[in-house]
Amino acid sequence: MTRKLNLLLATGLTSLMLLSPAFAENMLRVSYPEDPKSADAQMTTDFYTLPLNIFDRLVESETTGPGQSALVPGLAERWDVSDDGLTYTFHLRKDVKFHNGAVLTADDVVYTFDRMLNPATKALNTDILTFIAGAEERLDGKADSVSGLKALDDQTVQITLTKPYAAFLALLAAPGASIYNRAFTEAAGDQFGLTPETTNGTGPFILRDYTLNDSEMLEANDDYWRGRPKLDRLLIRVVSDPDTLRMLFESDEIDVFDMDFAPTQTPYFYGADQWKDHIVSGPRVGIYYYNINQLKKPFDDPRVRKAFQMSIDRQTILDKNFYGKGKLEDGVMPRGLRCYAPAEPIAYDPVKAKELLTEAGYPDGVEINLQQVSSWSSRWSDMNQIIQAQVAEAGFKAKIITTDEAAYLAARKAGDSDAYTQVWSADFNDPDNFFYTFFSETGSKTRGYNNNDPEVFAAIEKARGMTDPAERCKLYQDLTARIVDTDAAWVPLFSLDHSFVVQPRVKHFIVPWNGWSDMSYYNVEVE
């Protein structure tokens, strides 16, 4: 069967045959709304399905339960961390092979990370490596190599940081830290990851066919170091239209229906007798939120910010726009994130909010702007319109300002944006991914918060280098109270459930812990 499939792929005679029952016998068929453009994990910040199945990383983030994960050994079978938290020594597994038969060595790891930091690569995920000594100099073109990366021998990699960073291992489990083979990748040049012939990893699946804007076919890696996948093939089809996706699923041409790709279909599947028992759901480790820019009056007053928090009926938004499939969030950390603990609930109380506005000097209400981007999904404009109506009861006279994305991003980067609503999903499972992004000294400005709280800045920096997990988590929980309650600098809304409908023949399908739709299909089976 494999030899016959390869012949069909080589001759391009796949479009009809791939969908036939015979060819689907031990093949999982999934979808993606856009073409990923490349399998190179260093060249994307959105499309991780190919990297998670074609490549491996030194450390892996494994889903252990709904919205839960653990860091486990990957290509590194173990590692040591120096007492000062600066030096990580990774001991690689022996005899791990790339898809082309080359054996993994420490030099491949050093090359991979140096390639990402080489300015000529123009990589998009460099922030996961900037803690390594010499990384900034390499990125700035002031050095030809990264001083903190060393291959001590064929099986040992030493990485030295400029300062302790507690989340470093979590960063190395991110898709962008996928490991490449030096000789193959250098030979492929700027074509790496664009075709099956220029793609090579150590992962459970091998890219065999890539038809732009149509599909990607992956085949099981018989020599995978963890053992061959149960699937023979994985077909990823590009399907952008929700109605088409539902039609393909119900006609048994797709095995997994990701409701994130077609949220309007949620009521149908949850209400359908045929499908409601085949829904697999778990918390999406991400949070919807409303930004408040403290440099914009009247939000320079914490009483006004607190009033804005209390004037939004978040449950109504969750029910109306997301069919109630989620949970209200009251802190900076969403459920499922490391260190998460329930925060003090934010009450919906427009009467109290109106009293706070009066106390702040606005007895007749106050004008505010809500910003949205013209090219974004209608869900953002829908949310703004609901919130515009809700906050009016407390006295906020909200005007919705629509701009293009370039204007919005420029204003936000300059710290000059109006209040806006957005969502942030975990790139890696650590609170730093949320606290540093939004409330560090740099993040607070470039994200348009301008919450100039020196105690928060200092605590976030301290937490980055803490080595005691319990003390570090406690600090983040204390920070949540200060940011959300004391400073009223953040309006958390809710986190969503991530729901999939799977065909009855699909077994061992587990919703990934993270905030993406991308996942490894290594453990999935079909009957």
mmCIF file of N, CA and C in Angstrom, residues 412-467:
data_model
loop_
_atom_site.group_PDB
_atom_site.id
_atom_site.type_symbol
_atom_site.label_atom_id
_atom_site.label_comp_id
_atom_site.label_asym_id
_atom_site.label_seq_id
_atom_site.Cartn_x
_atom_site.Cartn_y
_atom_site.Cartn_z
ATOM 1 N N ARG A 412 -0.655 51.073 18.971
ATOM 2 C CA ARG A 412 -0.422 50.213 20.131
ATOM 3 C C ARG A 412 1.052 50.177 20.505
ATOM 4 N N LYS A 413 1.909 50.044 19.495
ATOM 5 C CA LYS A 413 3.348 49.996 19.749
ATOM 6 C C LYS A 413 3.835 51.280 20.395
ATOM 7 N N ALA A 414 3.214 52.397 20.032
ATOM 8 C CA ALA A 414 3.596 53.688 20.607
ATOM 9 C C ALA A 414 2.911 53.937 21.954
ATOM 10 N N GLY A 415 2.097 52.986 22.392
ATOM 11 C CA GLY A 415 1.377 53.151 23.651
ATOM 12 C C GLY A 415 0.233 54.129 23.554
ATOM 13 N N ASP A 416 -0.311 54.312 22.342
ATOM 14 C CA ASP A 416 -1.305 55.362 22.112
ATOM 15 C C ASP A 416 -2.636 54.818 21.616
ATOM 16 N N SER A 417 -2.861 53.525 21.755
ATOM 17 C CA SER A 417 -4.103 52.937 21.253
ATOM 18 C C SER A 417 -5.259 53.209 22.209
ATOM 19 N N ASP A 418 -6.475 53.173 21.665
ATOM 20 C CA ASP A 418 -7.666 53.236 22.500
ATOM 21 C C ASP A 418 -7.939 51.837 23.052
ATOM 22 N N ALA A 419 -8.917 51.735 23.946
ATOM 23 C CA ALA A 419 -9.283 50.441 24.522
ATOM 24 C C ALA A 419 -9.682 49.475 23.404
ATOM 25 N N TYR A 420 -9.220 48.231 23.509
ATOM 26 C CA TYR A 420 -9.537 47.243 22.485
ATOM 27 C C TYR A 420 -9.684 45.866 23.133
ATOM 28 N N THR A 421 -10.409 44.981 22.475
ATOM 29 C CA THR A 421 -10.575 43.612 22.948
ATOM 30 C C THR A 421 -9.805 42.660 22.038
ATOM 31 N N GLN A 422 -9.189 41.639 22.676
ATOM 32 C CA GLN A 422 -8.394 40.683 21.929
ATOM 33 C C GLN A 422 -8.337 39.368 22.709
ATOM 34 N N VAL A 423 -7.609 38.396 22.170
ATOM 35 C CA VAL A 423 -7.407 37.114 22.829
ATOM 36 C C VAL A 423 -5.925 36.770 22.784
ATOM 37 N N TRP A 424 -5.437 36.140 23.838
ATOM 38 C CA TRP A 424 -4.038 35.699 23.887
ATOM 39 C C TRP A 424 -4.023 34.230 24.288
ATOM 40 N N SER A 425 -3.398 33.391 23.457
ATOM 41 C CA SER A 425 -3.276 31.967 23.751
ATOM 42 C C SER A 425 -1.839 31.646 24.120
ATOM 43 N N ALA A 426 -1.671 30.640 24.966
ATOM 44 C CA ALA A 426 -0.347 30.290 25.469
ATOM 45 C C ALA A 426 0.550 29.769 24.350
ATOM 46 N N ASP A 427 1.689 30.428 24.168
ATOM 47 C CA ASP A 427 2.716 29.921 23.260
ATOM 48 C C ASP A 427 3.529 28.827 23.947
ATOM 49 N N PHE A 428 3.723 28.994 25.252
ATOM 50 C CA PHE A 428 4.402 27.977 26.058
ATOM 51 C C PHE A 428 3.784 28.031 27.450
ATOM 52 N N ASN A 429 3.837 26.910 28.143
ATOM 53 C CA ASN A 429 3.072 26.804 29.386
ATOM 54 C C ASN A 429 3.852 27.371 30.575
ATOM 55 N N ASP A 430 3.798 28.688 30.668
ATOM 56 C CA ASP A 430 4.436 29.367 31.791
ATOM 57 C C ASP A 430 3.786 30.737 31.955
ATOM 58 N N PRO A 431 3.573 31.194 33.203
ATOM 59 C CA PRO A 431 2.932 32.494 33.423
ATOM 60 C C PRO A 431 3.676 33.665 32.789
ATOM 61 N N ASP A 432 4.988 33.513 32.613
ATOM 62 C CA ASP A 432 5.768 34.595 32.010
ATOM 63 C C ASP A 432 5.232 34.964 30.635
ATOM 64 N N ASN A 433 4.649 33.993 29.927
ATOM 65 C CA ASN A 433 4.103 34.231 28.600
ATOM 66 C C ASN A 433 2.957 35.241 28.627
ATOM 67 N N PHE A 434 2.331 35.402 29.782
ATOM 68 C CA PHE A 434 1.232 36.350 29.935
ATOM 69 C C PHE A 434 1.684 37.614 30.675
ATOM 70 N N PHE A 435 2.318 37.440 31.834
ATOM 71 C CA PHE A 435 2.682 38.600 32.642
ATOM 72 C C PHE A 435 3.720 39.476 31.956
ATOM 73 N N TYR A 436 4.767 38.871 31.390
ATOM 74 C CA TYR A 436 5.797 39.685 30.752
ATOM 75 C C TYR A 436 5.259 40.335 29.482
ATOM 76 N N THR A 437 4.429 39.594 28.746
ATOM 77 C CA THR A 437 3.879 40.121 27.493
ATOM 78 C C THR A 437 3.084 41.401 27.719
ATOM 79 N N PHE A 438 2.282 41.428 28.783
ATOM 80 C CA PHE A 438 1.354 42.545 28.975
ATOM 81 C C PHE A 438 1.772 43.551 30.043
ATOM 82 N N PHE A 439 2.506 43.110 31.067
ATOM 83 C CA PHE A 439 2.690 44.000 32.212
ATOM 84 C C PHE A 439 4.129 44.204 32.648
ATOM 85 N N SER A 440 5.105 43.746 31.855
ATOM 86 C CA SER A 440 6.483 44.151 32.086
ATOM 87 C C SER A 440 6.622 45.614 31.684
ATOM 88 N N GLU A 441 7.750 46.201 31.976
ATOM 89 C CA GLU A 441 7.925 47.629 31.665
ATOM 90 C C GLU A 441 7.815 47.877 30.166
ATOM 91 N N THR A 442 8.398 46.976 29.369
ATOM 92 C CA THR A 442 8.314 47.152 27.910
ATOM 93 C C THR A 442 6.943 46.726 27.383
ATOM 94 N N GLY A 443 6.434 45.577 27.866
ATOM 95 C CA GLY A 443 5.161 45.074 27.380
ATOM 96 C C GLY A 443 4.006 45.993 27.697
ATOM 97 N N SER A 444 4.036 46.603 28.878
ATOM 98 C CA SER A 444 2.944 47.484 29.282
ATOM 99 C C SER A 444 2.798 48.665 28.329
ATOM 100 N N LYS A 445 3.911 49.118 27.780
ATOM 101 C CA LYS A 445 3.840 50.231 26.831
ATOM 102 C C LYS A 445 3.481 49.749 25.432
ATOM 103 N N THR A 446 4.213 48.736 24.945
ATOM 104 C CA THR A 446 4.020 48.327 23.554
ATOM 105 C C THR A 446 2.685 47.630 23.324
ATOM 106 N N ARG A 447 2.028 47.173 24.391
ATOM 107 C CA ARG A 447 0.688 46.603 24.259
ATOM 108 C C ARG A 447 -0.400 47.629 24.554
ATOM 109 N N GLY A 448 0.016 48.854 24.894
ATOM 110 C CA GLY A 448 -0.943 49.935 25.070
ATOM 111 C C GLY A 448 -1.631 49.951 26.419
ATOM 112 N N TYR A 449 -0.980 49.407 27.474
ATOM 113 C CA TYR A 449 -1.567 49.446 28.809
ATOM 114 C C TYR A 449 -1.086 50.647 29.615
ATOM 115 N N ASN A 450 0.237 50.870 29.558
ATOM 116 C CA ASN A 450 0.850 51.977 30.298
ATOM 117 C C ASN A 450 0.502 51.922 31.784
ATOM 118 N N ASN A 451 0.565 50.705 32.309
ATOM 119 C CA ASN A 451 0.368 50.508 33.749
ATOM 120 C C ASN A 451 1.724 50.671 34.436
ATOM 121 N N ASN A 452 2.092 51.879 34.690
ATOM 122 C CA ASN A 452 3.440 52.179 35.179
ATOM 123 C C ASN A 452 3.534 51.945 36.685
ATOM 124 N N ASP A 453 3.571 50.662 37.034
ATOM 125 C CA ASP A 453 3.645 50.241 38.424
ATOM 126 C C ASP A 453 5.014 49.609 38.673
ATOM 127 N N PRO A 454 5.945 50.350 39.289
ATOM 128 C CA PRO A 454 7.310 49.821 39.506
ATOM 129 C C PRO A 454 7.329 48.515 40.281
ATOM 130 N N GLU A 455 6.404 48.331 41.202
ATOM 131 C CA GLU A 455 6.377 47.087 41.978
ATOM 132 C C GLU A 455 6.018 45.904 41.088
ATOM 133 N N VAL A 456 5.117 46.109 40.153
ATOM 134 C CA VAL A 456 4.768 45.050 39.211
ATOM 135 C C VAL A 456 5.952 44.742 38.304
ATOM 136 N N PHE A 457 6.599 45.782 37.783
ATOM 137 C CA PHE A 457 7.762 45.579 36.917
ATOM 138 C C PHE A 457 8.826 44.753 37.635
ATOM 139 N N ALA A 458 9.130 45.130 38.874
ATOM 140 C CA ALA A 458 10.188 44.455 39.632
ATOM 141 C C ALA A 458 9.811 42.997 39.925
ATOM 142 N N ALA A 459 8.555 42.762 40.268
ATOM 143 C CA ALA A 459 8.121 41.405 40.608
ATOM 144 C C ALA A 459 8.158 40.488 39.386
ATOM 145 N N ILE A 460 7.782 41.016 38.225
ATOM 146 C CA ILE A 460 7.818 40.208 37.004
ATOM 147 C C ILE A 460 9.249 39.821 36.662
ATOM 148 N N GLU A 461 10.172 40.745 36.788
ATOM 149 C CA GLU A 461 11.580 40.438 36.539
ATOM 150 C C GLU A 461 12.099 39.421 37.547
ATOM 151 N N LYS A 462 11.728 39.577 38.818
ATOM 152 C CA LYS A 462 12.154 38.637 39.853
ATOM 153 C C LYS A 462 11.636 37.233 39.558
ATOM 154 N N ALA A 463 10.370 37.140 39.162
ATOM 155 C CA ALA A 463 9.756 35.832 38.913
ATOM 156 C C ALA A 463 10.462 35.082 37.789
ATOM 157 N N ARG A 464 10.990 35.791 36.827
ATOM 158 C CA ARG A 464 11.651 35.151 35.691
ATOM 159 C C ARG A 464 12.855 34.327 36.119
ATOM 160 N N GLY A 465 13.503 34.741 37.194
ATOM 161 C CA GLY A 465 14.726 34.059 37.609
ATOM 162 C C GLY A 465 14.561 33.164 38.818
ATOM 163 N N MET A 466 13.350 33.053 39.356
ATOM 164 C CA MET A 466 13.140 32.249 40.566
ATOM 165 C C MET A 466 13.231 30.756 40.258
ATOM 166 N N THR A 467 13.864 30.008 41.162
ATOM 167 C CA THR A 467 14.051 28.576 40.939
ATOM 168 C C THR A 467 13.125 27.721 41.793
#
